[in-house]
Amino acid sequence: MVTVEKALELYGAPVYVRKEIVHNRHVVETLAGKGAVFVEENEEVPPGSVVVFSAHGVAPEVHDQAAERGLKAIDATCPLVTKVHQEARRFAREDYDILLIGHEGHEEVIGTSGEAPAHIQLVDGPDSVDAVTIRDPEKVVWLSQTTLSVDETMETVDRLKKRLPMLQNPPSDDICYATQNRQQVVKDIAADCDVMLVVGSKNSSNSVRLVEVAVQHGARSGHLIDFAHEIEDAWLAGAASVGLSSGASVPDNLVQDVLAHLAERGFTSVEEFEPVTEKLTFSLPRELVKDLKNAEKAKAAAAK
């Protein structure tokens, strides 16, 4: 999100963004209002323009297409997704079969698969395990989309390992730390919640998973909302407690709006659960950092 904002400040509008920068309606609408133009493919971007690749990552061919059109590409791929891409390339070089656990059609899965299409096979949940085919049962590894349900992913892995006892784990955990932390808290509080509200968009995989996890772990009902005004009073009827969480890319002001909405309806006592303090921060894309530094140098020189 900051990458697009900084790009708009530096290059001026329009800045094109391939796909939604993150899967959040409010973020996309806000950036569009500032001059970002969201497109599906590079072909929609005028030659010579600035294009930002979304946090979900892209296949190598997308970079090649941008270069062919003379686009200035800024890669805003989440570093956690980049790590999975690097793992895919490494295991492909070593001629492994790679079982990518994820949802068919998700942009992250498409991008990761594009790193090694001849070696990667999608496994879309436990029910897809029986269809897996491999060349060498001693050279097979699993990787995953970063925004999955931890429990469902491990269920898929367990079923895979029953078929493939030599299946190797990824070098490090692939599922996003923010996704895992939120799922764990929702598990911990779900049984004490009559209603669970999750702030997030319908196309946000990690937000959708939070609703599923809440209901699976004891919440009477769960609802996904983009904004506070979408909450229906009927959901709250008879409820003594309401749980609230949000997707990993949801701005905090949207969560505060929901708290205010609930307070107006009598839910004034708030208990916060934060077992893990998230301190990890990521740098801006190096292409953007370089241009920002050059702009600062030019500005300083002009001021002399």
Short mmCIF file of C-alpha atoms in Angstrom, two decimals:
data_model
loop_
_atom_site.label_atom_id
_atom_site.label_comp_id
_atom_site.label_asym_id
_atom_site.label_seq_id
_atom_site.Cartn_x
_atom_site.Cartn_y
_atom_site.Cartn_z
CA MET A 1 0.00 0.00 0.00
CA VAL A 2 2.81 2.38 0.92
CA THR A 3 4.61 1.42 -2.29
CA VAL A 4 1.71 2.67 -4.41
CA GLU A 5 1.38 5.85 -2.34
CA LYS A 6 5.10 6.60 -2.64
CA ALA A 7 5.03 5.85 -6.37
CA LEU A 8 2.17 8.31 -6.84
CA GLU A 9 4.08 10.98 -4.91
CA LEU A 10 7.28 10.38 -6.89
CA TYR A 11 6.07 9.76 -10.44
CA GLY A 12 2.65 11.41 -10.32
CA ALA A 13 -0.66 9.94 -11.41
CA PRO A 14 -1.49 7.72 -13.06
CA VAL A 15 0.44 4.82 -11.57
CA TYR A 16 -0.83 1.51 -12.86
CA VAL A 17 -1.23 -1.49 -10.56
CA ARG A 18 -1.50 -5.00 -11.98
CA LYS A 19 -4.28 -6.74 -10.05
CA GLU A 20 -5.40 -5.49 -6.64
CA ILE A 21 -2.35 -4.46 -4.60
CA VAL A 22 -3.90 -6.35 -1.67
CA HIS A 23 -7.28 -8.03 -1.51
CA ASN A 24 -9.08 -5.27 0.35
CA ARG A 25 -11.86 -3.20 -1.13
CA HIS A 26 -11.24 -0.11 1.02
CA VAL A 27 -7.52 -0.02 0.20
CA VAL A 28 -8.12 -0.39 -3.54
CA GLU A 29 -10.83 2.31 -3.59
CA THR A 30 -8.66 4.68 -1.54
CA LEU A 31 -5.64 4.27 -3.82
CA ALA A 32 -7.81 4.62 -6.92
CA GLY A 33 -9.03 7.92 -5.52
CA LYS A 34 -5.41 9.09 -5.30
CA GLY A 35 -4.65 8.26 -8.92
CA ALA A 36 -3.83 4.55 -9.02
CA VAL A 37 -5.27 2.69 -12.00
CA PHE A 38 -5.90 -1.00 -11.44
CA VAL A 39 -5.57 -3.32 -14.43
CA GLU A 40 -5.67 -7.05 -14.97
CA GLU A 41 -2.71 -7.41 -17.33
CA ASN A 42 0.34 -5.50 -18.56
CA GLU A 43 -1.27 -5.11 -22.00
CA GLU A 44 -3.66 -2.54 -20.50
CA VAL A 45 -0.75 -0.31 -19.39
CA PRO A 46 0.43 2.34 -21.91
CA PRO A 47 4.05 1.76 -23.02
CA GLY A 48 6.57 3.64 -20.91
CA SER A 49 4.26 3.91 -17.88
CA VAL A 50 4.87 2.91 -14.27
CA VAL A 51 3.32 -0.38 -13.20
CA VAL A 52 3.30 -1.88 -9.71
CA PHE A 53 3.01 -5.64 -9.28
CA SER A 54 0.73 -6.69 -6.44
CA ALA A 55 1.69 -8.17 -3.07
CA HIS A 56 0.60 -11.63 -4.25
CA GLY A 57 3.54 -12.00 -6.62
CA VAL A 58 3.79 -12.65 -10.34
CA ALA A 59 5.30 -15.27 -12.61
CA PRO A 60 8.60 -14.47 -14.39
CA GLU A 61 6.76 -14.06 -17.69
CA VAL A 62 4.93 -11.03 -16.25
CA HIS A 63 8.28 -9.30 -15.67
CA ASP A 64 9.29 -10.19 -19.23
CA GLN A 65 6.04 -8.77 -20.65
CA ALA A 66 6.59 -5.51 -18.75
CA ALA A 67 10.11 -5.20 -20.13
CA GLU A 68 8.88 -5.82 -23.69
CA ARG A 69 6.37 -2.95 -23.32
CA GLY A 70 9.00 -0.63 -21.91
CA LEU A 71 7.18 -0.36 -18.58
CA LYS A 72 8.87 0.81 -15.41
CA ALA A 73 8.00 -2.12 -13.16
CA ILE A 74 7.97 -1.90 -9.37
CA ASP A 75 7.67 -5.27 -7.69
CA ALA A 76 5.62 -4.97 -4.48
CA THR A 77 5.49 -8.72 -3.87
CA CYS A 78 5.28 -9.53 -0.18
CA PRO A 79 8.70 -10.83 0.96
CA LEU A 80 6.99 -13.88 2.46
CA VAL A 81 5.63 -14.74 -0.98
CA THR A 82 9.04 -14.07 -2.53
CA LYS A 83 10.48 -16.65 -0.13
CA VAL A 84 8.10 -19.29 -1.51
CA HIS A 85 9.11 -18.32 -5.07
CA GLN A 86 12.77 -18.78 -4.14
CA GLU A 87 12.02 -22.19 -2.62
CA ALA A 88 10.18 -23.23 -5.79
CA ARG A 89 13.12 -22.22 -8.00
CA ARG A 90 15.61 -24.01 -5.74
CA PHE A 91 13.72 -27.32 -5.66
CA ALA A 92 13.05 -27.14 -9.40
CA ARG A 93 16.79 -26.75 -10.03
CA GLU A 94 17.30 -29.90 -7.96
CA ASP A 95 14.65 -31.66 -10.09
CA TYR A 96 12.11 -32.21 -7.31
CA ASP A 97 8.40 -32.62 -7.81
CA ILE A 98 6.83 -29.71 -5.93
CA LEU A 99 3.36 -30.07 -4.42
CA LEU A 100 1.95 -26.56 -3.99
CA ILE A 101 -0.88 -26.51 -1.48
CA GLY A 102 -3.22 -23.66 -2.35
CA HIS A 103 -6.44 -22.53 -3.98
CA GLU A 104 -6.79 -22.90 -7.72
CA GLY A 105 -6.94 -19.55 -9.49
CA HIS A 106 -5.57 -17.50 -6.61
CA GLU A 107 -3.07 -14.91 -7.87
CA GLU A 108 -0.38 -16.08 -5.46
CA VAL A 109 -0.70 -19.67 -6.67
CA ILE A 110 -0.52 -18.55 -10.31
CA GLY A 111 2.63 -16.54 -9.60
CA THR A 112 4.39 -19.29 -7.68
CA SER A 113 3.45 -21.95 -10.24
CA GLY A 114 4.94 -19.76 -12.96
CA GLU A 115 8.38 -20.05 -11.35
CA ALA A 116 8.62 -23.74 -12.24
CA PRO A 117 5.54 -24.92 -14.16
CA ALA A 118 7.13 -28.21 -15.20
CA HIS A 119 7.78 -29.17 -11.59
CA ILE A 120 4.83 -27.73 -9.65
CA GLN A 121 1.54 -29.54 -9.09
CA LEU A 122 -1.35 -27.83 -7.29
CA VAL A 123 -2.96 -29.60 -4.35
CA ASP A 124 -6.20 -27.75 -3.56
CA GLY A 125 -7.01 -29.19 -0.14
CA PRO A 126 -7.18 -32.71 1.34
CA ASP A 127 -9.65 -33.99 -1.25
CA SER A 128 -7.10 -33.35 -4.03
CA VAL A 129 -4.45 -35.63 -2.53
CA ASP A 130 -5.55 -38.81 -4.30
CA ALA A 131 -5.04 -37.17 -7.72
CA VAL A 132 -1.36 -36.38 -7.07
CA THR A 133 1.15 -38.07 -9.38
CA ILE A 134 4.93 -37.88 -8.96
CA ARG A 135 8.04 -39.23 -10.64
CA ASP A 136 10.24 -40.15 -7.69
CA PRO A 137 8.75 -40.63 -4.18
CA GLU A 138 12.12 -39.72 -2.66
CA LYS A 139 12.34 -36.37 -4.45
CA VAL A 140 9.13 -34.58 -3.58
CA VAL A 141 8.54 -31.50 -1.41
CA TRP A 142 5.47 -29.49 -0.39
CA LEU A 143 5.13 -25.71 -0.37
CA SER A 144 2.06 -23.62 0.33
CA GLN A 145 0.17 -20.45 -0.42
CA THR A 146 0.90 -18.01 2.42
CA THR A 147 -2.72 -17.22 3.37
CA LEU A 148 -4.21 -20.66 4.00
CA SER A 149 -5.88 -22.15 7.04
CA VAL A 150 -3.08 -23.69 9.10
CA ASP A 151 -5.28 -26.62 10.17
CA GLU A 152 -6.48 -27.44 6.65
CA THR A 153 -2.94 -27.18 5.30
CA MET A 154 -1.63 -29.62 7.90
CA GLU A 155 -4.56 -31.96 7.21
CA THR A 156 -3.55 -31.91 3.55
CA VAL A 157 0.10 -32.53 4.46
CA ASP A 158 -0.85 -35.46 6.73
CA ARG A 159 -2.82 -37.09 3.94
CA LEU A 160 0.02 -36.51 1.50
CA LYS A 161 2.52 -38.12 3.87
CA LYS A 162 0.37 -41.21 4.17
CA ARG A 163 0.76 -41.62 0.42
CA LEU A 164 4.31 -40.25 0.25
CA PRO A 165 6.25 -41.04 3.43
CA MET A 166 9.41 -39.37 2.07
CA LEU A 167 7.65 -36.07 1.38
CA GLN A 168 9.90 -33.22 2.48
CA ASN A 169 8.75 -30.13 4.37
CA PRO A 170 9.63 -26.62 3.18
CA PRO A 171 12.85 -25.21 4.69
CA SER A 172 10.75 -22.83 6.80
CA ASP A 173 7.07 -22.16 7.45
CA ASP A 174 5.36 -20.79 4.35
CA ILE A 175 2.13 -19.52 5.91
CA CYS A 176 2.27 -15.80 6.72
CA TYR A 177 2.96 -14.98 10.39
CA ALA A 178 0.08 -12.46 10.45
CA THR A 179 -2.29 -15.09 9.08
CA GLN A 180 -1.17 -17.65 11.66
CA ASN A 181 -1.38 -15.21 14.57
CA ARG A 182 -4.92 -14.16 13.72
CA GLN A 183 -6.08 -17.73 13.22
CA GLN A 184 -4.65 -18.74 16.60
CA VAL A 185 -6.39 -15.91 18.46
CA VAL A 186 -9.69 -16.66 16.72
CA LYS A 187 -9.35 -20.31 17.76
CA ASP A 188 -8.70 -19.26 21.35
CA ILE A 189 -11.74 -16.98 21.66
CA ALA A 190 -14.27 -18.54 19.25
CA ALA A 191 -15.99 -20.77 21.81
CA ASP A 192 -16.71 -17.74 24.00
CA CYS A 193 -18.26 -15.74 21.15
CA ASP A 194 -21.90 -15.79 20.16
CA VAL A 195 -20.96 -13.93 16.98
CA MET A 196 -17.59 -13.53 15.25
CA LEU A 197 -17.09 -10.57 12.93
CA VAL A 198 -14.11 -10.48 10.57
CA VAL A 199 -13.26 -7.26 8.79
CA GLY A 200 -12.01 -8.14 5.33
CA SER A 201 -13.01 -8.53 1.71
CA LYS A 202 -14.62 -11.57 0.12
CA ASN A 203 -11.65 -12.09 -2.21
CA SER A 204 -9.19 -12.07 0.71
CA SER A 205 -8.18 -15.68 1.32
CA ASN A 206 -6.89 -15.08 4.84
CA SER A 207 -10.03 -13.15 5.84
CA VAL A 208 -12.34 -15.88 4.56
CA ARG A 209 -10.29 -18.47 6.44
CA LEU A 210 -10.77 -16.54 9.72
CA VAL A 211 -14.55 -16.85 9.47
CA GLU A 212 -14.23 -20.56 8.76
CA VAL A 213 -11.86 -21.07 11.69
CA ALA A 214 -14.20 -19.20 14.05
CA VAL A 215 -17.20 -21.36 13.21
CA GLN A 216 -15.14 -24.55 13.30
CA HIS A 217 -13.93 -23.71 16.82
CA GLY A 218 -17.23 -22.88 18.45
CA ALA A 219 -18.52 -19.46 17.42
CA ARG A 220 -22.30 -19.57 16.99
CA SER A 221 -22.01 -17.63 13.74
CA GLY A 222 -19.39 -15.81 11.71
CA HIS A 223 -19.65 -12.93 9.26
CA LEU A 224 -17.22 -11.27 6.85
CA ILE A 225 -17.67 -7.51 6.40
CA ASP A 226 -15.82 -4.74 4.59
CA PHE A 227 -17.34 -1.91 6.63
CA ALA A 228 -19.18 -1.40 9.92
CA HIS A 229 -22.41 -0.39 8.21
CA GLU A 230 -22.69 -3.89 6.73
CA ILE A 231 -23.35 -5.38 10.18
CA GLU A 232 -26.96 -6.50 10.45
CA ASP A 233 -28.70 -5.95 13.79
CA ALA A 234 -30.24 -9.41 13.45
CA TRP A 235 -26.75 -10.92 13.78
CA LEU A 236 -26.36 -9.34 17.20
CA ALA A 237 -29.84 -10.17 18.51
CA GLY A 238 -29.50 -12.18 21.72
CA ALA A 239 -25.70 -12.09 21.61
CA ALA A 240 -23.85 -11.58 24.88
CA SER A 241 -20.38 -11.51 23.33
CA VAL A 242 -19.01 -10.55 19.92
CA GLY A 243 -15.58 -11.53 18.66
CA LEU A 244 -13.76 -9.24 16.25
CA SER A 245 -10.72 -9.84 14.05
CA SER A 246 -9.51 -8.66 10.66
CA GLY A 247 -7.61 -9.78 7.61
CA ALA A 248 -3.88 -9.17 7.44
CA SER A 249 -4.13 -6.18 5.09
CA VAL A 250 -7.08 -4.39 6.69
CA PRO A 251 -6.41 -0.80 7.87
CA ASP A 252 -6.91 -0.38 11.62
CA ASN A 253 -9.41 2.47 11.20
CA LEU A 254 -11.93 0.00 9.74
CA VAL A 255 -11.62 -2.14 12.87
CA GLN A 256 -12.09 0.94 15.06
CA ASP A 257 -15.23 1.80 13.09
CA VAL A 258 -16.66 -1.63 13.93
CA LEU A 259 -15.85 -1.17 17.63
CA ALA A 260 -17.65 2.17 17.59
CA HIS A 261 -20.62 0.61 15.80
CA LEU A 262 -20.82 -2.16 18.41
CA ALA A 263 -20.49 0.32 21.29
CA GLU A 264 -23.52 2.19 19.98
CA ARG A 265 -25.44 -1.08 20.29
CA GLY A 266 -24.44 -1.80 23.87
CA PHE A 267 -21.18 -3.71 23.43
CA THR A 268 -19.04 -1.24 25.38
CA SER A 269 -16.71 -3.58 27.27
CA VAL A 270 -13.72 -4.49 25.10
CA GLU A 271 -11.09 -7.10 25.94
CA GLU A 272 -8.10 -7.26 23.60
CA PHE A 273 -6.22 -10.47 22.87
CA GLU A 274 -2.73 -10.06 21.42
CA PRO A 275 -0.59 -13.05 22.45
CA VAL A 276 2.09 -12.11 19.91
CA THR A 277 3.27 -8.58 19.22
CA GLU A 278 3.94 -8.22 15.50
CA LYS A 279 7.10 -6.15 15.02
CA LEU A 280 8.24 -7.35 11.61
CA THR A 281 8.49 -4.62 8.98
CA PHE A 282 9.43 -4.82 5.30
CA SER A 283 11.43 -2.47 3.13
CA LEU A 284 10.05 -0.76 0.05
CA PRO A 285 10.90 -2.33 -3.34
CA ARG A 286 14.50 -1.63 -4.27
CA GLU A 287 13.54 -0.05 -7.62
CA LEU A 288 11.42 2.51 -5.77
CA VAL A 289 14.00 3.12 -3.04
CA LYS A 290 16.64 3.88 -5.69
CA ASP A 291 14.40 6.43 -7.43
CA LEU A 292 13.38 8.03 -4.13
CA LYS A 293 17.05 8.50 -3.19
CA ASN A 294 17.85 9.97 -6.61
CA ALA A 295 14.93 12.36 -6.29
CA GLU A 296 16.17 13.49 -2.87
CA LYS A 297 19.65 14.05 -4.27
CA ALA A 298 18.28 16.07 -7.18
CA LYS A 299 16.17 18.15 -4.80
CA ALA A 300 19.16 18.83 -2.53
CA ALA A 301 21.35 19.81 -5.49
CA ALA A 302 18.70 22.19 -6.81
CA ALA A 303 18.45 23.85 -3.40
CA LYS A 304 22.17 24.71 -3.33
#
